[in-house]
PDB file of C-alpha atoms in Angstrom:
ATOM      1  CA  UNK Q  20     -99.816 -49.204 -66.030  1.00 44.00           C
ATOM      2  CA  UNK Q  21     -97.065 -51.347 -64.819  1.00 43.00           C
ATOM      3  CA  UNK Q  22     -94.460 -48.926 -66.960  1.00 44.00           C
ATOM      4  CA  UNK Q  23     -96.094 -45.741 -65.046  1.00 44.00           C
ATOM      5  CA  UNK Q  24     -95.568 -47.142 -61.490  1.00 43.00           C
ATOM      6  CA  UNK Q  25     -92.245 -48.205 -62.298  1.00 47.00           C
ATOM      7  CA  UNK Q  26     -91.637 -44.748 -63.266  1.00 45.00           C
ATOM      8  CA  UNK Q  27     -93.289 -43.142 -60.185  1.00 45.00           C
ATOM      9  CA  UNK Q  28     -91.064 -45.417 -58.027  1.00 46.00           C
ATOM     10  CA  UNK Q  29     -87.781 -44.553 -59.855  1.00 46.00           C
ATOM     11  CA  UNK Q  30     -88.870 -40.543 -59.496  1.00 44.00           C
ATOM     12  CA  UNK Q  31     -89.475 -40.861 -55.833  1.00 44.00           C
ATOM     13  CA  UNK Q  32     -86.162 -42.865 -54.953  1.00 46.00           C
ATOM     14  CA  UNK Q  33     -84.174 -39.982 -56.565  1.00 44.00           C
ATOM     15  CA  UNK Q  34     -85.975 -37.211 -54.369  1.00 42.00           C
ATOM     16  CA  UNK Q  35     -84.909 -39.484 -51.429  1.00 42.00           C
ATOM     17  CA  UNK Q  36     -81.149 -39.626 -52.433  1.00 42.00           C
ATOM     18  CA  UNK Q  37     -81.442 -35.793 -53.194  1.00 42.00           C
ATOM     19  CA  UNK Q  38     -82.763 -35.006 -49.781  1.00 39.00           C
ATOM     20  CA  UNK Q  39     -80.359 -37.547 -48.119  1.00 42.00           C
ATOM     21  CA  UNK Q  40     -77.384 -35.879 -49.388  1.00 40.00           C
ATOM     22  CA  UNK Q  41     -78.596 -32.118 -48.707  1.00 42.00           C
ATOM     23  CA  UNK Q  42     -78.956 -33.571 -45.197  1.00 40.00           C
ATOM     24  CA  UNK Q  43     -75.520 -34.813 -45.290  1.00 37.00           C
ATOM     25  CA  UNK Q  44     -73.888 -31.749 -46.462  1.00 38.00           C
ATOM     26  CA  UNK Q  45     -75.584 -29.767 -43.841  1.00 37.00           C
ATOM     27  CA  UNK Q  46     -75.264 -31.487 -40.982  1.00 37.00           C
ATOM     28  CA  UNK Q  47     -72.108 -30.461 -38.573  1.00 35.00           C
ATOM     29  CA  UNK Q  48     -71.771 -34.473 -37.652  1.00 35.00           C
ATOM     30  CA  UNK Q  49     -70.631 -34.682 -40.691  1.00 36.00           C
ATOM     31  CA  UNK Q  50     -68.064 -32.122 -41.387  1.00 36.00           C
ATOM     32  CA  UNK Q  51     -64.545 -33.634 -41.248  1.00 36.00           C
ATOM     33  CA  UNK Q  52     -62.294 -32.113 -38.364  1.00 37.00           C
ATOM     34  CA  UNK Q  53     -58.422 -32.612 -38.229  1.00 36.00           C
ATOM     35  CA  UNK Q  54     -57.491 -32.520 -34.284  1.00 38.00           C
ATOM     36  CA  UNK Q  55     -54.687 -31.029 -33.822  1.00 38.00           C
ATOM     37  CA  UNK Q  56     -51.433 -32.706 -33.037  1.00 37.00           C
ATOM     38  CA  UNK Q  57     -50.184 -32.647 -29.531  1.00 37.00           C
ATOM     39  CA  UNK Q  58     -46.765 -33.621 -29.072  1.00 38.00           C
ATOM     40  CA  UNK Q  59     -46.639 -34.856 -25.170  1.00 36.00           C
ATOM     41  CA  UNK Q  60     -42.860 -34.165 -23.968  1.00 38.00           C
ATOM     42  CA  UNK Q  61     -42.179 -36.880 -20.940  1.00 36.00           C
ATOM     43  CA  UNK Q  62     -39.342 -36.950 -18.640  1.00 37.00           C
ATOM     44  CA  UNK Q  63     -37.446 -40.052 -19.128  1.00 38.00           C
ATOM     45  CA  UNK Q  64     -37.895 -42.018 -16.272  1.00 38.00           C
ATOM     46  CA  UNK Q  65     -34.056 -42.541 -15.669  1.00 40.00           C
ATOM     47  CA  UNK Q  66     -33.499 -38.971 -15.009  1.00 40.00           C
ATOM     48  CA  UNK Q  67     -32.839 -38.373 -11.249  1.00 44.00           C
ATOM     49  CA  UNK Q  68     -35.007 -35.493  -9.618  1.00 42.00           C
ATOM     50  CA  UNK Q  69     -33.026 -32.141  -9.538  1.00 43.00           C
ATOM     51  CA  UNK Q  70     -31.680 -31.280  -5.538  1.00 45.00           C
ATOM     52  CA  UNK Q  71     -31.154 -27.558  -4.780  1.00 44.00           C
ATOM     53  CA  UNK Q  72     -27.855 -27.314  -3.279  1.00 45.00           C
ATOM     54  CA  UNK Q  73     -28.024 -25.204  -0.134  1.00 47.00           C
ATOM     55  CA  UNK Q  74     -27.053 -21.433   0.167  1.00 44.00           C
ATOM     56  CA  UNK Q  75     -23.189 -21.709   1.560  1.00 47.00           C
ATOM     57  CA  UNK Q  76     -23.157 -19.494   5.037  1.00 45.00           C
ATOM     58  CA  UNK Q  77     -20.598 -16.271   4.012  1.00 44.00           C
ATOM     59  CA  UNK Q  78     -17.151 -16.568   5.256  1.00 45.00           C
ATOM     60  CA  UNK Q  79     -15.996 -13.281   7.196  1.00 43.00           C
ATOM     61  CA  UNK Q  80     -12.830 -11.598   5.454  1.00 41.00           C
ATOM     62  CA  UNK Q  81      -9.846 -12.593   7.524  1.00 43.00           C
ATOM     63  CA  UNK Q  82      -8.497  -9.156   9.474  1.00 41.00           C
ATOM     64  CA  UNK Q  83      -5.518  -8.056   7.438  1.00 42.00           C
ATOM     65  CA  UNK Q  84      -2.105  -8.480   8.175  1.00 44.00           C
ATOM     66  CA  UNK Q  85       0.960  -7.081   7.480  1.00 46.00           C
ATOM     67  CA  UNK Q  86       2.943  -8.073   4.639  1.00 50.00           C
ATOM     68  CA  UNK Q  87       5.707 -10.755   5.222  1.00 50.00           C
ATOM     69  CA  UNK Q  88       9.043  -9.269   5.082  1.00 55.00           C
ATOM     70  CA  UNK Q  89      11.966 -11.462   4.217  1.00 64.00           C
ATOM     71  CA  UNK Q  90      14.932 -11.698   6.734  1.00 81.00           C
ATOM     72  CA  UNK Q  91      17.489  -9.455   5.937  1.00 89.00           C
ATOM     73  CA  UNK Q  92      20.807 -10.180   7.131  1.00 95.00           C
ATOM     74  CA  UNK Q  93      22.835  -7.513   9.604  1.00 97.00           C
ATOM     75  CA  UNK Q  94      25.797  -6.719   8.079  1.00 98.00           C
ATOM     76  CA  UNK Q  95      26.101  -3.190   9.077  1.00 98.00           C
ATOM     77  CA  UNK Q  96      26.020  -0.821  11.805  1.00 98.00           C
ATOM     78  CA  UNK Q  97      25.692   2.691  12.703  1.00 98.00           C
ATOM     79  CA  UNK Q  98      29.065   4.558  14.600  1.00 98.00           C
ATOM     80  CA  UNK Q  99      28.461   6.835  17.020  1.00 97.00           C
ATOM     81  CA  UNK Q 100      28.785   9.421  14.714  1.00 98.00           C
ATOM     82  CA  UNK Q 101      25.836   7.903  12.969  1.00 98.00           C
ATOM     83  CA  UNK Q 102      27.592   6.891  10.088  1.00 98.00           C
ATOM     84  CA  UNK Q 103      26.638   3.452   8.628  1.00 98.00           C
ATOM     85  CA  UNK Q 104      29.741   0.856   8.525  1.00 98.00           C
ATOM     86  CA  UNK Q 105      29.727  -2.744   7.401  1.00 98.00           C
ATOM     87  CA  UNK Q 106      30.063  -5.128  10.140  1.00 98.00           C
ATOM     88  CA  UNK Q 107      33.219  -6.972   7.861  1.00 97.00           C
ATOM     89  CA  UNK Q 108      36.152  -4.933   7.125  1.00 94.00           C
ATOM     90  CA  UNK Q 109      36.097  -5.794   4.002  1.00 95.00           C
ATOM     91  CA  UNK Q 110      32.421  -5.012   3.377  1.00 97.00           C
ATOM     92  CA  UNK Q 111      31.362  -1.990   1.161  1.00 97.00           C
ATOM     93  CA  UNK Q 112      31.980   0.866   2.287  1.00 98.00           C
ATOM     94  CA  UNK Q 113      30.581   3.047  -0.484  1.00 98.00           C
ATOM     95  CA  UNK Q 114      26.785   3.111   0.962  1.00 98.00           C
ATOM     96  CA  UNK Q 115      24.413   5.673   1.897  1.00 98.00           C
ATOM     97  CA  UNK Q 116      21.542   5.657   4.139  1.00 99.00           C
ATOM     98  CA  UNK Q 117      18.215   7.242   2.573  1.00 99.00           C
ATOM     99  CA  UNK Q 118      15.806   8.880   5.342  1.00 98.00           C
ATOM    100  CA  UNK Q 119      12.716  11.210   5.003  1.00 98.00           C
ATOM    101  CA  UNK Q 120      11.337  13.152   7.897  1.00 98.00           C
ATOM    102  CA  UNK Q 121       8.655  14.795   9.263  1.00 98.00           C
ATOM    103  CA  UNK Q 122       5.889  13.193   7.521  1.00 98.00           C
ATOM    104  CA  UNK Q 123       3.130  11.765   6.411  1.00 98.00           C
ATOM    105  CA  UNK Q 124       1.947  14.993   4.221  1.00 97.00           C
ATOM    106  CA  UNK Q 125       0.646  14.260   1.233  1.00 97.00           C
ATOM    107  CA  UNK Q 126      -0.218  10.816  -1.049  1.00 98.00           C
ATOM    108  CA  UNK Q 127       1.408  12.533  -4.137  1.00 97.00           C
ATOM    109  CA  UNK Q 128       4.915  13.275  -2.449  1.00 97.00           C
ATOM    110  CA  UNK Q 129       4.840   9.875  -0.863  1.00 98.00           C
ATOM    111  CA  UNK Q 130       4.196   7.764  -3.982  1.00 98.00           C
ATOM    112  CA  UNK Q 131       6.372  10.103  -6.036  1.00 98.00           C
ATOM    113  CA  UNK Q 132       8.887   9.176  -3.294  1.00 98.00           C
ATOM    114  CA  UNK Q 133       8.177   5.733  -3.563  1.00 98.00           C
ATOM    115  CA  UNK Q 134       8.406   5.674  -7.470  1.00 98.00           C
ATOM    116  CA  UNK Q 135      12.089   7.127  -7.597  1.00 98.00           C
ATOM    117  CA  UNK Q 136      13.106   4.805  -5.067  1.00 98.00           C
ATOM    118  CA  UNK Q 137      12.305   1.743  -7.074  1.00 98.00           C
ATOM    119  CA  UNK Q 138      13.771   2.975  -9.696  1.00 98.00           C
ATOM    120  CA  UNK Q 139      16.953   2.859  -8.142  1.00 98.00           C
ATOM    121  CA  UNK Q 140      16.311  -0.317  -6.299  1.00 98.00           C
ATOM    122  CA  UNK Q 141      16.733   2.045  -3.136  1.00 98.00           C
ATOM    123  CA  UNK Q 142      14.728   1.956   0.553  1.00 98.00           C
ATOM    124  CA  UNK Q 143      14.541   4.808   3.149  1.00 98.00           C
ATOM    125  CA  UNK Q 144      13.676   5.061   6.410  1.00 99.00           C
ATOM    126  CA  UNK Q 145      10.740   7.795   6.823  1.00 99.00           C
ATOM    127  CA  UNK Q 146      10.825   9.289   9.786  1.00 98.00           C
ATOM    128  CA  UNK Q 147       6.859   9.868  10.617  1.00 98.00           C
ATOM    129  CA  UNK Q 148       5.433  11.948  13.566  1.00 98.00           C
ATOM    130  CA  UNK Q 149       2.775  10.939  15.550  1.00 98.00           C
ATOM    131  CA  UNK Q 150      -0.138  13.321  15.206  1.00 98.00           C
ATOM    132  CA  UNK Q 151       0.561  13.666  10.793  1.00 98.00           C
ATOM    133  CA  UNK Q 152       0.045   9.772  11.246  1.00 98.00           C
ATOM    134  CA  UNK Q 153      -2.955  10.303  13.179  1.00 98.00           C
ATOM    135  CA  UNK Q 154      -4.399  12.234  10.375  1.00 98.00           C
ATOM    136  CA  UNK Q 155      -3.169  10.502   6.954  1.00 98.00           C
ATOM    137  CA  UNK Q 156      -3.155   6.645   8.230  1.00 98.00           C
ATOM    138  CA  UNK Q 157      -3.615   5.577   4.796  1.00 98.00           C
ATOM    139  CA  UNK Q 158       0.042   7.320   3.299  1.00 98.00           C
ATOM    140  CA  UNK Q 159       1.401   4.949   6.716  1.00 98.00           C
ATOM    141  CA  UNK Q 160       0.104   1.675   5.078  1.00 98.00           C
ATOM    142  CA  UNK Q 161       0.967   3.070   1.805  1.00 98.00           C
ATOM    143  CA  UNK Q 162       4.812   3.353   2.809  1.00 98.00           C
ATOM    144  CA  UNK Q 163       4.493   0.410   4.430  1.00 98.00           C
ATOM    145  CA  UNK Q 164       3.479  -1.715   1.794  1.00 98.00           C
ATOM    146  CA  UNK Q 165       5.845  -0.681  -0.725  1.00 98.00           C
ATOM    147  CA  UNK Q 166       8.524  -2.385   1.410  1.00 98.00           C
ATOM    148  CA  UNK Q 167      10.114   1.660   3.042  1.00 98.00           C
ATOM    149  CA  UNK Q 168      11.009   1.621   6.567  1.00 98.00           C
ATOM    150  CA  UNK Q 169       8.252   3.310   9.118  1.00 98.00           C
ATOM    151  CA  UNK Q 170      10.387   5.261  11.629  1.00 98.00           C
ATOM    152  CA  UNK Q 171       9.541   7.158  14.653  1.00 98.00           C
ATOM    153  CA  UNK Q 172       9.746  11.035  14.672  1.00 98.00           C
ATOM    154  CA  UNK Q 173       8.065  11.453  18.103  1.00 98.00           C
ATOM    155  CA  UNK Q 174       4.186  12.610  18.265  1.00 98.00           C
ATOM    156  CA  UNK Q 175       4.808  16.410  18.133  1.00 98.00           C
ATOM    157  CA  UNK Q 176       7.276  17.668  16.304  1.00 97.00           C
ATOM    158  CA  UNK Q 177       8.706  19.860  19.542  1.00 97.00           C
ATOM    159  CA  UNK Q 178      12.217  19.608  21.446  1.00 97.00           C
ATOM    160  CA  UNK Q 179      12.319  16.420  23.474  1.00 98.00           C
ATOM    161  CA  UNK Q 180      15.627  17.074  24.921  1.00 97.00           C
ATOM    162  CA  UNK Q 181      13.637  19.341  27.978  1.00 92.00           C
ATOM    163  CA  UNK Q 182      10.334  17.305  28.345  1.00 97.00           C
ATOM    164  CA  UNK Q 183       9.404  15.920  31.267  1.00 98.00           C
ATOM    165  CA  UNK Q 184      10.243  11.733  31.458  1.00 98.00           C
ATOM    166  CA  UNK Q 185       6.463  11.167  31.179  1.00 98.00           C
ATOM    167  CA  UNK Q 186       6.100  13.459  28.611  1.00 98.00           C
ATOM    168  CA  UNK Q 187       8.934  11.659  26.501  1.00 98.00           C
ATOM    169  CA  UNK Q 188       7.522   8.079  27.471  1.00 98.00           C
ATOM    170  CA  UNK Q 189       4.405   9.516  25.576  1.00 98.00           C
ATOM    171  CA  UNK Q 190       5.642  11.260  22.647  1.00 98.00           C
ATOM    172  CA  UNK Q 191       7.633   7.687  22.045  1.00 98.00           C
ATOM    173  CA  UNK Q 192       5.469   5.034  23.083  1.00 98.00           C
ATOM    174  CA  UNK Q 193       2.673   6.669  21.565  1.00 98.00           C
ATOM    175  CA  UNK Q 194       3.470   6.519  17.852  1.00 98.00           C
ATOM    176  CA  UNK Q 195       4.940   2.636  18.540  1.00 98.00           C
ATOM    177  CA  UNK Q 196       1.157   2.072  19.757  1.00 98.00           C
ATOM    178  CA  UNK Q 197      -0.334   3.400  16.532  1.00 98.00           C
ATOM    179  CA  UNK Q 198       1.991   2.138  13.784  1.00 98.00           C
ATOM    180  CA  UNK Q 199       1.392  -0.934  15.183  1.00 98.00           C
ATOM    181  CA  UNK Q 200      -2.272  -0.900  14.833  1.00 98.00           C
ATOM    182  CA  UNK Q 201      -1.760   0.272  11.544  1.00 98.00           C
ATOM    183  CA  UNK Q 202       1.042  -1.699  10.173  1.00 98.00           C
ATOM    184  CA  UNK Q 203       1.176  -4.545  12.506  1.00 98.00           C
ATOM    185  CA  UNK Q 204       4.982  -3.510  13.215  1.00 98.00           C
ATOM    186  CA  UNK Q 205       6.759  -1.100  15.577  1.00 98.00           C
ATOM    187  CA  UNK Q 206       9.228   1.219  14.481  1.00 98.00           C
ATOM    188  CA  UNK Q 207      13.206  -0.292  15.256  1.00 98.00           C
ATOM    189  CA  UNK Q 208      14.528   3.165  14.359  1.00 98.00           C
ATOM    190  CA  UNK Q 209      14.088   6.615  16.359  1.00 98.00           C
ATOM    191  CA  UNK Q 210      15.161  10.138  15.136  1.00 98.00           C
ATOM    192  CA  UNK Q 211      14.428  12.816  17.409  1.00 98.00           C
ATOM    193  CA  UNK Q 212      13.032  16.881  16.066  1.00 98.00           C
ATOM    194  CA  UNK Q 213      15.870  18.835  15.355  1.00 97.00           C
ATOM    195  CA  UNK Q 214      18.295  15.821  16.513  1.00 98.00           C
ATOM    196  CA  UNK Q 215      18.203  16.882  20.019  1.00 98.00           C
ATOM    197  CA  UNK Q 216      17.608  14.791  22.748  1.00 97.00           C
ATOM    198  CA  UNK Q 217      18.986  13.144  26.247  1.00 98.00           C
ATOM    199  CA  UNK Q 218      20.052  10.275  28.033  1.00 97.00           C
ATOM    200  CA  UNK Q 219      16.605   9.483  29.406  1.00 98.00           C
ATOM    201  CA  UNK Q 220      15.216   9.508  26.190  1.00 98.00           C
ATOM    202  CA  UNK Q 221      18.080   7.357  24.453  1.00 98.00           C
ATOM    203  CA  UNK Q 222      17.473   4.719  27.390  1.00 98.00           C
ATOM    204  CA  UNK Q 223      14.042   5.434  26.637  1.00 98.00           C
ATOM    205  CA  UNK Q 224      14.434   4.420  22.928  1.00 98.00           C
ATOM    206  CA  UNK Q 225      16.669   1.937  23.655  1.00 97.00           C
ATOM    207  CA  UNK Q 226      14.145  -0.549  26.161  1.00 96.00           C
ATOM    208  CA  UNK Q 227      11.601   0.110  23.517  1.00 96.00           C
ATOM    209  CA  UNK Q 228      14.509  -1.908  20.994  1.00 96.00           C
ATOM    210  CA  UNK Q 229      15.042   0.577  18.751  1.00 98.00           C
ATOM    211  CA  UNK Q 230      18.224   2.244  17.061  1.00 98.00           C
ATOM    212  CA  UNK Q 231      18.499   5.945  18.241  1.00 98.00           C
ATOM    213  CA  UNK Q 232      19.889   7.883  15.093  1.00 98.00           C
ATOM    214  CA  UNK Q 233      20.217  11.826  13.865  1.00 98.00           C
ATOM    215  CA  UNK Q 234      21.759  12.213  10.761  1.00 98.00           C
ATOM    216  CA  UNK Q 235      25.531  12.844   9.403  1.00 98.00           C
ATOM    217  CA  UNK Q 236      24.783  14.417   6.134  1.00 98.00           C
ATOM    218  CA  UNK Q 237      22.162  17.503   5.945  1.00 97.00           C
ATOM    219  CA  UNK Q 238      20.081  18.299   2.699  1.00 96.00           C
ATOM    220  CA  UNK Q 239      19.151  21.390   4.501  1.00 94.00           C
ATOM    221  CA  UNK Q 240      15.968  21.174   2.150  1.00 94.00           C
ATOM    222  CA  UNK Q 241      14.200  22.464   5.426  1.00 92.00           C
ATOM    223  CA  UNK Q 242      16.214  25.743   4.644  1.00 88.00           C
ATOM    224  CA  UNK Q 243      15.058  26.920   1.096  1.00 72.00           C
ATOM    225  CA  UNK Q 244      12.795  29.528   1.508  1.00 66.00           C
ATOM    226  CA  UNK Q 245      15.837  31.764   1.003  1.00 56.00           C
ATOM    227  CA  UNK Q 246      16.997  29.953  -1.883  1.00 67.00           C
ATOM    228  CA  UNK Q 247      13.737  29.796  -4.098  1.00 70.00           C
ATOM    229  CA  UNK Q 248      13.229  26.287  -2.581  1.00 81.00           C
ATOM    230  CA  UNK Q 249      16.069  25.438  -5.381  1.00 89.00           C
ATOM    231  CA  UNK Q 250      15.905  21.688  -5.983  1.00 93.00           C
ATOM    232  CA  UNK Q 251      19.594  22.017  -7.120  1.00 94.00           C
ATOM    233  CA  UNK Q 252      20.678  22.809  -4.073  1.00 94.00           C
ATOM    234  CA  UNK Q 253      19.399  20.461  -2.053  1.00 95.00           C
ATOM    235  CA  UNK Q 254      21.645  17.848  -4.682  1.00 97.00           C
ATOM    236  CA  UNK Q 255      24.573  20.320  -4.008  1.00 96.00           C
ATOM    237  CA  UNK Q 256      24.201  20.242  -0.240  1.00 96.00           C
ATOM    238  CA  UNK Q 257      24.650  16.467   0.112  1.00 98.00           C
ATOM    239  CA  UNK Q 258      27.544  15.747  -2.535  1.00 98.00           C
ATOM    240  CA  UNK Q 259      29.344  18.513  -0.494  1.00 97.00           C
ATOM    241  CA  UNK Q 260      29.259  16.447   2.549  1.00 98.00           C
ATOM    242  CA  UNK Q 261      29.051  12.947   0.761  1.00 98.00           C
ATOM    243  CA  UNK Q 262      31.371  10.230   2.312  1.00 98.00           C
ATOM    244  CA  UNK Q 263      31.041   6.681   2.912  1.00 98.00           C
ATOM    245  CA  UNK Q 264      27.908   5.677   5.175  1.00 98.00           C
ATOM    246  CA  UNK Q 265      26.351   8.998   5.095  1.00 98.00           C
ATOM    247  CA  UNK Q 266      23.176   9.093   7.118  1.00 98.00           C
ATOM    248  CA  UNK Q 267      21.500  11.203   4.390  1.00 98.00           C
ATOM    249  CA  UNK Q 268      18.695  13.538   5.966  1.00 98.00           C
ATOM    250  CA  UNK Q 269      15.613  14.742   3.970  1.00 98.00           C
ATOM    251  CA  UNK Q 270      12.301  15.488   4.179  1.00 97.00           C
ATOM    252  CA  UNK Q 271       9.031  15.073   2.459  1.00 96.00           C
ATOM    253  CA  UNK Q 272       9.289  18.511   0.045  1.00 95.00           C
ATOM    254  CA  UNK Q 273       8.261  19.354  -3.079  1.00 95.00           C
ATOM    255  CA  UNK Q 274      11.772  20.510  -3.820  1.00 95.00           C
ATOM    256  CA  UNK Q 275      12.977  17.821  -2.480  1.00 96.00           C
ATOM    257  CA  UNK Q 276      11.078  15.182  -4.503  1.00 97.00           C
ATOM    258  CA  UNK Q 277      12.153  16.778  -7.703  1.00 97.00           C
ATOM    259  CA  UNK Q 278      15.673  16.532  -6.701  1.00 97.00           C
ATOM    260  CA  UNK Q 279      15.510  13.026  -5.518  1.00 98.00           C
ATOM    261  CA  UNK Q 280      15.784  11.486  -9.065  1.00 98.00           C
ATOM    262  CA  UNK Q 281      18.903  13.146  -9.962  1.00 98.00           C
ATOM    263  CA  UNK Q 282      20.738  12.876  -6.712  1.00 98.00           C
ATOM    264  CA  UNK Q 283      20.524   9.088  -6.446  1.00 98.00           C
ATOM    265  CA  UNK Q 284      21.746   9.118  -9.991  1.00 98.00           C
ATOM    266  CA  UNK Q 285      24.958  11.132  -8.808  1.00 98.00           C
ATOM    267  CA  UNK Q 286      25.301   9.291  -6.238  1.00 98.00           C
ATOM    268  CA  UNK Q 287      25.136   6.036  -8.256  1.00 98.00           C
ATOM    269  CA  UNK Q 288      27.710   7.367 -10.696  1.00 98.00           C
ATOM    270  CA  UNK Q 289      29.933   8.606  -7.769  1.00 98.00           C
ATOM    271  CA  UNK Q 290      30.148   4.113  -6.692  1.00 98.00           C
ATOM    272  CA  UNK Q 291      27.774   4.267  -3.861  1.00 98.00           C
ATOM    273  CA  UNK Q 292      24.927   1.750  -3.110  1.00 98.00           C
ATOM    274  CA  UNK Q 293      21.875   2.674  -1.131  1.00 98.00           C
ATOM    275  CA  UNK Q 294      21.842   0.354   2.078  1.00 98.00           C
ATOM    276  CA  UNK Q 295      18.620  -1.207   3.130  1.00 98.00           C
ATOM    277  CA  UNK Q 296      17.437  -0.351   6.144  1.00 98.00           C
ATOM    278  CA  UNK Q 297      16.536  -3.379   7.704  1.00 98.00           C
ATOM    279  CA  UNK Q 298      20.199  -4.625   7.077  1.00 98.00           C
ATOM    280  CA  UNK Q 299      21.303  -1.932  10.213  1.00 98.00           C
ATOM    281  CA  UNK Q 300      22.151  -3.846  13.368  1.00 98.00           C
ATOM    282  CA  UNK Q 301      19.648  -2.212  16.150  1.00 97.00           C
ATOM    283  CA  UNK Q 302      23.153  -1.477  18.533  1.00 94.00           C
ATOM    284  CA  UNK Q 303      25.160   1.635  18.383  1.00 95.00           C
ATOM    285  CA  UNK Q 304      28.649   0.707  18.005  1.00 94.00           C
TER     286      UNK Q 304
END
């Protein structure tokens, strides 16, 4: 009897284990769960708190100004057969002066201009009238800037020599007025159309401190339409009348642009030196 309760007692603690573990297995309290980890970043406390620096107000552009041209000394000056002449005796005499007229007319000419004359370490005056400035401001500057001479060609290109004083004070003081606002300079040398002129308009030119000049050695590259506009000729035309301080007249051509390169080379191998502008004394002598 006491073997058969034993028995009965053992039986009913194993149904108790079995049910205890079921219970076990089943129940979600139970079931392991891995958190996941969470890495906390933290600012170390030493770090200073980032400022945003303010917005800086723009700064206007400064209005341009005209380039700074060195001081040239005067050693020459123009006779009153406009010739130039070296102040000293026994300066060289063996220069030419380079001059363009009648423009501006077109970018191309002008910078082809331009490029030939650097080549040969040369400047020119170019003689500009008032109304082509009027029109192509930007070729002005562009002169300008590559260190050439701005000279004053009157407004229109028409005969000065019988206007009217008012109507020369205009045609002059007029193209002074608008280089200036373009260039920040005023023309120091006048040529007049065609050359021709008179005494009011010398005085004229004179109170507004500039050199009156025509020319004493004609390209005549105005004159080709009879010649095929012949670039050759316009070379042959000058070393006809070459001499020393030849005021060398030209204008802003097509011929004449494609002669340009060549001529300064003849001249160069005939001894002369091309005579900076700016290195004229401003009084006829």
């Amino acid at each position: 009897m006491k073997k058969k309760a034993s028995t009965l007692f053992l039986t009913a603690m194993l149904l108790l284990a079995a049910c205890s573990a079921d219970q076990t297995e089943s129940s979600p309290a139970a079931t392991t769960s891995v958190a996941p980890v969470v890495t906390v970043s933290t600012s170390p406390s030493a770090s200073p708190t980032p400022t945003v620096a303010p917005t800086p107000t723009p700064t206007p552009s400064p209005t341009p100004t005209a380039p700074v041209q060195e001081a040239v000394q005067k050693t020459y000056h123009m006779n009153k057969n406009y010739d130039i002449v070296p102040n000293d005796s026994n300066g060289n005499k063996k220069v030419v002066l380079l001059t363009f007229d009648d423009g501006p007319k077109e970018q191309a000419m002008n910078q082809s201009l331009i490029d030939i004359l650097n080549k040969h370490k040369a400047k020119a005056i170019f003689f500009m009238n008032g109304y082509r400035i009027k029109q192509k401001p930007e070729l002005v500057k562009l002169v300008h800037e590559s260190g050439n001479i701005i000279g004053n060609h009157a407004w229109d290109h028409e005969n000065l020599k019988d206007m009217t004083n008012d109507k020369i004070d205009k045609q002059v003081d007029d193209v002074q007025k608008i280089v200036k606002e373009i260039t920040g300079l005023t023309p120091q040398f006048f040529r007049p159309p065609f050359g021709s002129g008179n005494d009011y308009l010398k005085s004229k030119v004179k109170n507004n401190k500039m050199l009156y000049m025509t020319w004493s050695n004609g390209s005549l590259d105005w004159d080709m339409t009879n010649k095929n506009n012949d670039s050759n000729k316009v070379i042959e035309n000058v070393m006809q009348q070459l001499h020393n301080g030849s005021n060398i007249l030209m204008h802003e051509l097509p011929w004449t642009v494609i002669a340009l390169d060549s001529l300064l080379t003849k001249l160069e191998e005939k001894g002369y030196t091309f005579v900076d502008p700016n290195a004229i004394e401003l009084e006829m002598r």
